[in-house]
PDB file of C-alpha atoms in Angstrom:
ATOM      1  CA  UNK Y   1      46.927  41.460 -36.047  1.00 93.00           C
ATOM      2  CA  UNK Y   2      43.355  42.407 -35.240  1.00 97.00           C
ATOM      3  CA  UNK Y   3      40.570  39.839 -35.135  1.00 98.00           C
ATOM      4  CA  UNK Y   4      36.842  39.785 -35.760  1.00 98.00           C
ATOM      5  CA  UNK Y   5      34.250  37.468 -34.270  1.00 98.00           C
ATOM      6  CA  UNK Y   6      31.050  37.090 -36.271  1.00 97.00           C
ATOM      7  CA  UNK Y   7      28.203  37.287 -33.756  1.00 94.00           C
ATOM      8  CA  UNK Y   8      25.339  39.045 -35.517  1.00 93.00           C
ATOM      9  CA  UNK Y   9      23.228  36.089 -36.634  1.00 86.00           C
ATOM     10  CA  UNK Y  10      19.723  35.393 -35.392  1.00 80.00           C
ATOM     11  CA  UNK Y  11      20.404  31.690 -34.786  1.00 73.00           C
ATOM     12  CA  UNK Y  12      17.133  30.461 -36.286  1.00 79.00           C
ATOM     13  CA  UNK Y  13      18.110  26.791 -36.051  1.00 79.00           C
ATOM     14  CA  UNK Y  14      18.885  27.264 -32.367  1.00 79.00           C
ATOM     15  CA  UNK Y  15      15.412  28.465 -31.425  1.00 83.00           C
ATOM     16  CA  UNK Y  16      13.917  28.568 -28.859  1.00 82.00           C
ATOM     17  CA  UNK Y  17      17.304  28.902 -27.118  1.00 80.00           C
ATOM     18  CA  UNK Y  18      18.091  32.070 -29.064  1.00 80.00           C
ATOM     19  CA  UNK Y  19      14.709  33.734 -28.632  1.00 83.00           C
ATOM     20  CA  UNK Y  20      15.992  35.549 -25.564  1.00 86.00           C
ATOM     21  CA  UNK Y  21      19.733  34.777 -25.546  1.00 88.00           C
ATOM     22  CA  UNK Y  22      22.060  35.665 -28.439  1.00 89.00           C
ATOM     23  CA  UNK Y  23      23.757  32.549 -29.774  1.00 88.00           C
ATOM     24  CA  UNK Y  24      27.296  33.680 -28.798  1.00 91.00           C
ATOM     25  CA  UNK Y  25      26.218  33.792 -25.141  1.00 92.00           C
ATOM     26  CA  UNK Y  26      24.924  30.210 -25.053  1.00 89.00           C
ATOM     27  CA  UNK Y  27      27.085  28.275 -22.621  1.00 88.00           C
ATOM     28  CA  UNK Y  28      29.334  25.331 -23.489  1.00 89.00           C
ATOM     29  CA  UNK Y  29      31.872  23.852 -21.118  1.00 87.00           C
ATOM     30  CA  UNK Y  30      30.827  26.214 -18.349  1.00 88.00           C
ATOM     31  CA  UNK Y  31      31.206  29.530 -20.184  1.00 91.00           C
ATOM     32  CA  UNK Y  32      29.542  31.400 -23.080  1.00 92.00           C
ATOM     33  CA  UNK Y  33      30.725  30.198 -26.482  1.00 92.00           C
ATOM     34  CA  UNK Y  34      32.140  33.595 -27.437  1.00 96.00           C
ATOM     35  CA  UNK Y  35      34.328  33.649 -24.321  1.00 96.00           C
ATOM     36  CA  UNK Y  36      36.174  30.565 -25.578  1.00 95.00           C
ATOM     37  CA  UNK Y  37      37.126  32.590 -28.672  1.00 96.00           C
ATOM     38  CA  UNK Y  38      38.155  35.645 -26.684  1.00 97.00           C
ATOM     39  CA  UNK Y  39      40.397  33.657 -24.358  1.00 97.00           C
ATOM     40  CA  UNK Y  40      42.004  31.829 -27.286  1.00 97.00           C
ATOM     41  CA  UNK Y  41      42.665  35.130 -29.050  1.00 98.00           C
ATOM     42  CA  UNK Y  42      44.218  36.627 -25.935  1.00 97.00           C
ATOM     43  CA  UNK Y  43      46.414  33.537 -25.522  1.00 96.00           C
ATOM     44  CA  UNK Y  44      47.562  33.949 -29.142  1.00 97.00           C
ATOM     45  CA  UNK Y  45      48.659  37.525 -28.481  1.00 96.00           C
ATOM     46  CA  UNK Y  46      45.774  39.350 -30.141  1.00 97.00           C
ATOM     47  CA  UNK Y  47      44.741  42.514 -28.299  1.00 96.00           C
ATOM     48  CA  UNK Y  48      42.207  44.223 -30.611  1.00 97.00           C
ATOM     49  CA  UNK Y  49      38.966  42.388 -31.411  1.00 98.00           C
ATOM     50  CA  UNK Y  50      35.907  43.541 -33.356  1.00 98.00           C
ATOM     51  CA  UNK Y  51      32.564  41.850 -32.719  1.00 98.00           C
ATOM     52  CA  UNK Y  52      29.642  42.440 -35.059  1.00 97.00           C
ATOM     53  CA  UNK Y  53      26.200  42.456 -33.497  1.00 95.00           C
ATOM     54  CA  UNK Y  54      22.570  42.643 -34.550  1.00 93.00           C
ATOM     55  CA  UNK Y  55      20.149  40.245 -32.827  1.00 86.00           C
ATOM     56  CA  UNK Y  56      20.189  41.043 -29.084  1.00 89.00           C
ATOM     57  CA  UNK Y  57      23.491  42.804 -29.607  1.00 91.00           C
ATOM     58  CA  UNK Y  58      22.995  44.961 -26.529  1.00 93.00           C
ATOM     59  CA  UNK Y  59      23.142  41.818 -24.386  1.00 94.00           C
ATOM     60  CA  UNK Y  60      26.441  40.788 -25.956  1.00 95.00           C
ATOM     61  CA  UNK Y  61      27.908  44.225 -25.252  1.00 96.00           C
ATOM     62  CA  UNK Y  62      26.566  44.266 -21.702  1.00 96.00           C
ATOM     63  CA  UNK Y  63      28.104  40.877 -20.969  1.00 96.00           C
ATOM     64  CA  UNK Y  64      31.511  41.398 -22.583  1.00 97.00           C
ATOM     65  CA  UNK Y  65      31.989  45.100 -21.906  1.00 96.00           C
ATOM     66  CA  UNK Y  66      35.222  46.612 -23.151  1.00 96.00           C
ATOM     67  CA  UNK Y  67      37.018  43.265 -23.029  1.00 96.00           C
ATOM     68  CA  UNK Y  68      39.512  44.257 -20.358  1.00 96.00           C
ATOM     69  CA  UNK Y  69      38.775  41.252 -18.161  1.00 95.00           C
ATOM     70  CA  UNK Y  70      39.903  39.027 -21.044  1.00 96.00           C
ATOM     71  CA  UNK Y  71      43.037  41.073 -21.648  1.00 95.00           C
ATOM     72  CA  UNK Y  72      41.521  42.513 -24.835  1.00 97.00           C
ATOM     73  CA  UNK Y  73      40.138  45.733 -26.238  1.00 98.00           C
ATOM     74  CA  UNK Y  74      36.742  45.149 -27.850  1.00 98.00           C
ATOM     75  CA  UNK Y  75      35.034  47.233 -30.516  1.00 98.00           C
ATOM     76  CA  UNK Y  76      31.490  46.556 -31.678  1.00 98.00           C
ATOM     77  CA  UNK Y  77      30.324  46.784 -35.275  1.00 97.00           C
ATOM     78  CA  UNK Y  78      26.581  47.277 -34.948  1.00 95.00           C
ATOM     79  CA  UNK Y  79      24.448  46.102 -37.862  1.00 94.00           C
ATOM     80  CA  UNK Y  80      20.809  46.775 -38.704  1.00 91.00           C
ATOM     81  CA  UNK Y  81      18.114  44.327 -37.697  1.00 84.00           C
ATOM     82  CA  UNK Y  82      18.431  41.222 -39.843  1.00 85.00           C
ATOM     83  CA  UNK Y  83      22.233  41.630 -40.029  1.00 90.00           C
ATOM     84  CA  UNK Y  84      24.357  41.957 -43.163  1.00 94.00           C
ATOM     85  CA  UNK Y  85      25.406  38.338 -43.806  1.00 95.00           C
ATOM     86  CA  UNK Y  86      29.050  37.347 -43.519  1.00 96.00           C
ATOM     87  CA  UNK Y  87      30.497  39.283 -46.448  1.00 97.00           C
ATOM     88  CA  UNK Y  88      28.487  42.420 -45.770  1.00 97.00           C
ATOM     89  CA  UNK Y  89      29.127  42.238 -42.045  1.00 97.00           C
ATOM     90  CA  UNK Y  90      32.885  42.084 -42.483  1.00 98.00           C
ATOM     91  CA  UNK Y  91      32.769  44.922 -45.010  1.00 98.00           C
ATOM     92  CA  UNK Y  92      30.780  47.030 -42.563  1.00 97.00           C
ATOM     93  CA  UNK Y  93      33.478  46.437 -39.932  1.00 98.00           C
ATOM     94  CA  UNK Y  94      36.478  47.290 -42.133  1.00 98.00           C
ATOM     95  CA  UNK Y  95      36.878  50.815 -40.668  1.00 97.00           C
ATOM     96  CA  UNK Y  96      37.458  49.148 -37.284  1.00 97.00           C
ATOM     97  CA  UNK Y  97      39.749  46.460 -38.671  1.00 97.00           C
ATOM     98  CA  UNK Y  98      42.232  48.702 -40.465  1.00 94.00           C
ATOM     99  CA  UNK Y  99      44.252  48.245 -43.641  1.00 94.00           C
ATOM    100  CA  UNK Y 100      46.194  45.099 -42.693  1.00 95.00           C
ATOM    101  CA  UNK Y 101      45.080  41.449 -42.908  1.00 96.00           C
ATOM    102  CA  UNK Y 102      42.880  40.332 -40.020  1.00 97.00           C
ATOM    103  CA  UNK Y 103      41.674  37.082 -38.460  1.00 98.00           C
ATOM    104  CA  UNK Y 104      37.972  36.172 -38.626  1.00 98.00           C
ATOM    105  CA  UNK Y 105      36.254  33.541 -36.480  1.00 97.00           C
ATOM    106  CA  UNK Y 106      32.636  32.499 -36.860  1.00 95.00           C
ATOM    107  CA  UNK Y 107      30.989  32.926 -33.492  1.00 92.00           C
ATOM    108  CA  UNK Y 108      29.110  29.618 -33.751  1.00 89.00           C
ATOM    109  CA  UNK Y 109      32.085  27.270 -34.121  1.00 92.00           C
ATOM    110  CA  UNK Y 110      34.527  25.785 -31.625  1.00 93.00           C
ATOM    111  CA  UNK Y 111      37.944  24.641 -32.758  1.00 94.00           C
ATOM    112  CA  UNK Y 112      41.254  23.749 -31.119  1.00 94.00           C
ATOM    113  CA  UNK Y 113      43.400  24.995 -34.015  1.00 96.00           C
ATOM    114  CA  UNK Y 114      46.361  27.013 -32.641  1.00 95.00           C
ATOM    115  CA  UNK Y 115      45.685  30.649 -33.504  1.00 96.00           C
ATOM    116  CA  UNK Y 116      49.163  32.121 -33.036  1.00 96.00           C
ATOM    117  CA  UNK Y 117      50.642  30.447 -36.161  1.00 94.00           C
ATOM    118  CA  UNK Y 118      47.792  31.923 -38.207  1.00 93.00           C
ATOM    119  CA  UNK Y 119      48.759  35.479 -37.368  1.00 93.00           C
ATOM    120  CA  UNK Y 120      51.427  35.741 -40.072  1.00 87.00           C
ATOM    121  CA  UNK Y 121      49.873  37.853 -42.852  1.00 83.00           C
ATOM    122  CA  UNK Y 122      49.243  35.653 -45.910  1.00 82.00           C
ATOM    123  CA  UNK Y 123      50.539  36.476 -49.359  1.00 87.00           C
ATOM    124  CA  UNK Y 124      47.086  35.626 -50.715  1.00 94.00           C
ATOM    125  CA  UNK Y 125      43.822  37.508 -50.303  1.00 97.00           C
ATOM    126  CA  UNK Y 126      42.601  34.844 -47.909  1.00 97.00           C
ATOM    127  CA  UNK Y 127      43.958  31.907 -45.941  1.00 97.00           C
ATOM    128  CA  UNK Y 128      41.359  29.410 -44.741  1.00 97.00           C
ATOM    129  CA  UNK Y 129      41.336  26.756 -42.046  1.00 98.00           C
ATOM    130  CA  UNK Y 130      39.690  23.622 -43.456  1.00 98.00           C
ATOM    131  CA  UNK Y 131      38.513  20.536 -41.599  1.00 97.00           C
ATOM    132  CA  UNK Y 132      37.228  17.050 -42.388  1.00 95.00           C
ATOM    133  CA  UNK Y 133      33.636  17.081 -43.587  1.00 95.00           C
ATOM    134  CA  UNK Y 134      31.074  16.664 -40.787  1.00 91.00           C
ATOM    135  CA  UNK Y 135      27.895  14.636 -41.205  1.00 88.00           C
ATOM    136  CA  UNK Y 136      25.879  17.777 -41.919  1.00 88.00           C
ATOM    137  CA  UNK Y 137      28.226  18.841 -44.751  1.00 90.00           C
ATOM    138  CA  UNK Y 138      29.331  15.564 -46.317  1.00 91.00           C
ATOM    139  CA  UNK Y 139      30.234  17.086 -49.691  1.00 91.00           C
ATOM    140  CA  UNK Y 140      32.519  19.727 -48.214  1.00 91.00           C
ATOM    141  CA  UNK Y 141      33.054  23.271 -49.447  1.00 91.00           C
ATOM    142  CA  UNK Y 142      36.426  23.612 -51.196  1.00 96.00           C
ATOM    143  CA  UNK Y 143      39.356  21.573 -52.494  1.00 96.00           C
ATOM    144  CA  UNK Y 144      42.811  21.800 -50.908  1.00 96.00           C
ATOM    145  CA  UNK Y 145      45.727  21.051 -53.236  1.00 94.00           C
ATOM    146  CA  UNK Y 146      48.960  21.543 -51.325  1.00 92.00           C
ATOM    147  CA  UNK Y 147      48.296  24.887 -49.697  1.00 93.00           C
ATOM    148  CA  UNK Y 148      46.114  26.211 -52.535  1.00 95.00           C
ATOM    149  CA  UNK Y 149      42.337  26.314 -52.143  1.00 97.00           C
ATOM    150  CA  UNK Y 150      40.003  26.004 -55.119  1.00 95.00           C
ATOM    151  CA  UNK Y 151      36.315  25.406 -55.723  1.00 92.00           C
ATOM    152  CA  UNK Y 152      37.002  22.223 -57.695  1.00 91.00           C
ATOM    153  CA  UNK Y 153      39.988  20.179 -58.849  1.00 89.00           C
ATOM    154  CA  UNK Y 154      42.491  17.684 -57.506  1.00 83.00           C
ATOM    155  CA  UNK Y 155      42.908  17.199 -53.784  1.00 86.00           C
ATOM    156  CA  UNK Y 156      40.686  16.433 -50.813  1.00 90.00           C
ATOM    157  CA  UNK Y 157      37.376  18.249 -50.580  1.00 95.00           C
ATOM    158  CA  UNK Y 158      37.072  19.751 -47.116  1.00 97.00           C
ATOM    159  CA  UNK Y 159      34.833  22.014 -45.054  1.00 97.00           C
ATOM    160  CA  UNK Y 160      35.623  25.642 -44.289  1.00 97.00           C
ATOM    161  CA  UNK Y 161      35.996  25.846 -40.511  1.00 97.00           C
ATOM    162  CA  UNK Y 162      34.753  29.419 -40.222  1.00 96.00           C
ATOM    163  CA  UNK Y 163      38.267  30.575 -39.345  1.00 98.00           C
ATOM    164  CA  UNK Y 164      40.515  32.478 -41.733  1.00 97.00           C
ATOM    165  CA  UNK Y 165      42.847  35.373 -42.395  1.00 97.00           C
ATOM    166  CA  UNK Y 166      41.576  37.957 -44.862  1.00 97.00           C
ATOM    167  CA  UNK Y 167      43.073  40.949 -46.618  1.00 97.00           C
ATOM    168  CA  UNK Y 168      40.788  43.995 -46.830  1.00 97.00           C
ATOM    169  CA  UNK Y 169      41.438  44.084 -50.596  1.00 97.00           C
ATOM    170  CA  UNK Y 170      39.102  41.086 -50.907  1.00 97.00           C
ATOM    171  CA  UNK Y 171      36.256  43.601 -50.486  1.00 97.00           C
ATOM    172  CA  UNK Y 172      37.679  46.174 -52.932  1.00 95.00           C
ATOM    173  CA  UNK Y 173      34.891  45.822 -55.500  1.00 92.00           C
ATOM    174  CA  UNK Y 174      31.971  45.481 -53.087  1.00 96.00           C
ATOM    175  CA  UNK Y 175      29.278  47.904 -52.006  1.00 95.00           C
ATOM    176  CA  UNK Y 176      27.648  48.368 -48.608  1.00 95.00           C
ATOM    177  CA  UNK Y 177      24.776  46.047 -47.824  1.00 95.00           C
ATOM    178  CA  UNK Y 178      24.051  42.438 -47.050  1.00 96.00           C
ATOM    179  CA  UNK Y 179      25.917  39.773 -49.037  1.00 97.00           C
ATOM    180  CA  UNK Y 180      27.628  36.419 -48.376  1.00 96.00           C
ATOM    181  CA  UNK Y 181      31.348  35.778 -48.199  1.00 96.00           C
ATOM    182  CA  UNK Y 182      31.465  32.682 -50.422  1.00 94.00           C
ATOM    183  CA  UNK Y 183      31.212  34.486 -53.813  1.00 95.00           C
ATOM    184  CA  UNK Y 184      34.161  36.708 -52.873  1.00 97.00           C
ATOM    185  CA  UNK Y 185      36.190  33.644 -51.967  1.00 97.00           C
ATOM    186  CA  UNK Y 186      35.279  31.847 -55.184  1.00 95.00           C
ATOM    187  CA  UNK Y 187      36.377  34.850 -57.223  1.00 96.00           C
ATOM    188  CA  UNK Y 188      39.703  34.976 -55.390  1.00 97.00           C
ATOM    189  CA  UNK Y 189      40.126  31.219 -55.815  1.00 96.00           C
ATOM    190  CA  UNK Y 190      39.629  31.535 -59.550  1.00 95.00           C
ATOM    191  CA  UNK Y 191      42.536  33.994 -59.547  1.00 95.00           C
ATOM    192  CA  UNK Y 192      44.688  31.620 -57.467  1.00 95.00           C
ATOM    193  CA  UNK Y 193      44.707  33.956 -54.482  1.00 96.00           C
ATOM    194  CA  UNK Y 194      43.374  31.755 -51.672  1.00 97.00           C
ATOM    195  CA  UNK Y 195      45.542  29.470 -49.554  1.00 97.00           C
ATOM    196  CA  UNK Y 196      44.588  27.091 -46.794  1.00 97.00           C
ATOM    197  CA  UNK Y 197      45.527  24.436 -44.304  1.00 96.00           C
ATOM    198  CA  UNK Y 198      43.938  21.186 -43.140  1.00 97.00           C
ATOM    199  CA  UNK Y 199      43.271  21.125 -39.408  1.00 97.00           C
ATOM    200  CA  UNK Y 200      42.834  17.554 -38.223  1.00 95.00           C
ATOM    201  CA  UNK Y 201      41.995  18.347 -34.609  1.00 94.00           C
ATOM    202  CA  UNK Y 202      38.701  19.103 -32.917  1.00 93.00           C
ATOM    203  CA  UNK Y 203      36.084  21.265 -34.619  1.00 95.00           C
ATOM    204  CA  UNK Y 204      32.404  21.742 -33.854  1.00 92.00           C
ATOM    205  CA  UNK Y 205      29.777  23.729 -35.734  1.00 90.00           C
ATOM    206  CA  UNK Y 206      27.295  24.736 -33.058  1.00 88.00           C
ATOM    207  CA  UNK Y 207      24.379  25.117 -35.435  1.00 81.00           C
ATOM    208  CA  UNK Y 208      21.617  23.223 -33.622  1.00 86.00           C
ATOM    209  CA  UNK Y 209      20.637  22.589 -29.994  1.00 86.00           C
ATOM    210  CA  UNK Y 210      21.764  18.972 -30.385  1.00 87.00           C
ATOM    211  CA  UNK Y 211      25.246  19.987 -31.545  1.00 88.00           C
ATOM    212  CA  UNK Y 212      25.418  22.561 -28.744  1.00 87.00           C
ATOM    213  CA  UNK Y 213      24.717  19.845 -26.185  1.00 88.00           C
ATOM    214  CA  UNK Y 214      27.270  17.567 -27.837  1.00 85.00           C
ATOM    215  CA  UNK Y 215      29.993  20.207 -27.611  1.00 86.00           C
ATOM    216  CA  UNK Y 216      29.055  20.963 -24.006  1.00 87.00           C
ATOM    217  CA  UNK Y 217      29.446  17.284 -23.101  1.00 86.00           C
ATOM    218  CA  UNK Y 218      32.772  17.038 -24.952  1.00 84.00           C
ATOM    219  CA  UNK Y 219      34.237  20.074 -23.199  1.00 86.00           C
ATOM    220  CA  UNK Y 220      33.058  18.970 -19.778  1.00 79.00           C
ATOM    221  CA  UNK Y 221      34.439  15.457 -20.326  1.00 73.00           C
ATOM    222  CA  UNK Y 222      37.874  16.852 -21.158  1.00 69.00           C
ATOM    223  CA  UNK Y 223      37.927  19.064 -18.141  1.00 57.00           C
TER     224      UNK Y 223
END
């Protein structure tokens, strides 16, 4: 299975750190955040990874190169200035991702969920990793009932971890351009075509300098 890391965002909430350094290259635990994802993907057996870029994308490419030192082959999906949002960015990268389901990881999260078990293609259009709601998202995103994910209904309301398996058919009725992922997911949920799992381990959304420092401390404390 191929994978995609979302790395095109400007990182407005991380300024001034991201004024001259793309958010994926900010260091936590002694290495750039995106390298944690690449090493985890390689450990899971993934070999082909697509990274979308926009803001300071040339610096990401210069740092990561072709991916060989991580045991990977990297392709870059270059987006226009301002990027294409999550849904549009993934759509733009579909020619590099192929016709089979693929794994997507948000570049600004850190999670210890095992990736290898996720690499079985889902029967649904999407399979999402969900986590307990953090302080900055107390109301959660979606409801998990068994292994079915819905916008509302019975079951715990959890937060989307920014990690999931997606079938290219989820984008079948979309057009090129910038658009978010959430409306596509809600449409698929309404049709009963989204599954999920509750990960109860570690997860960090590195959305602010304070949360970046917190993750850095946590990783250094654990070695």
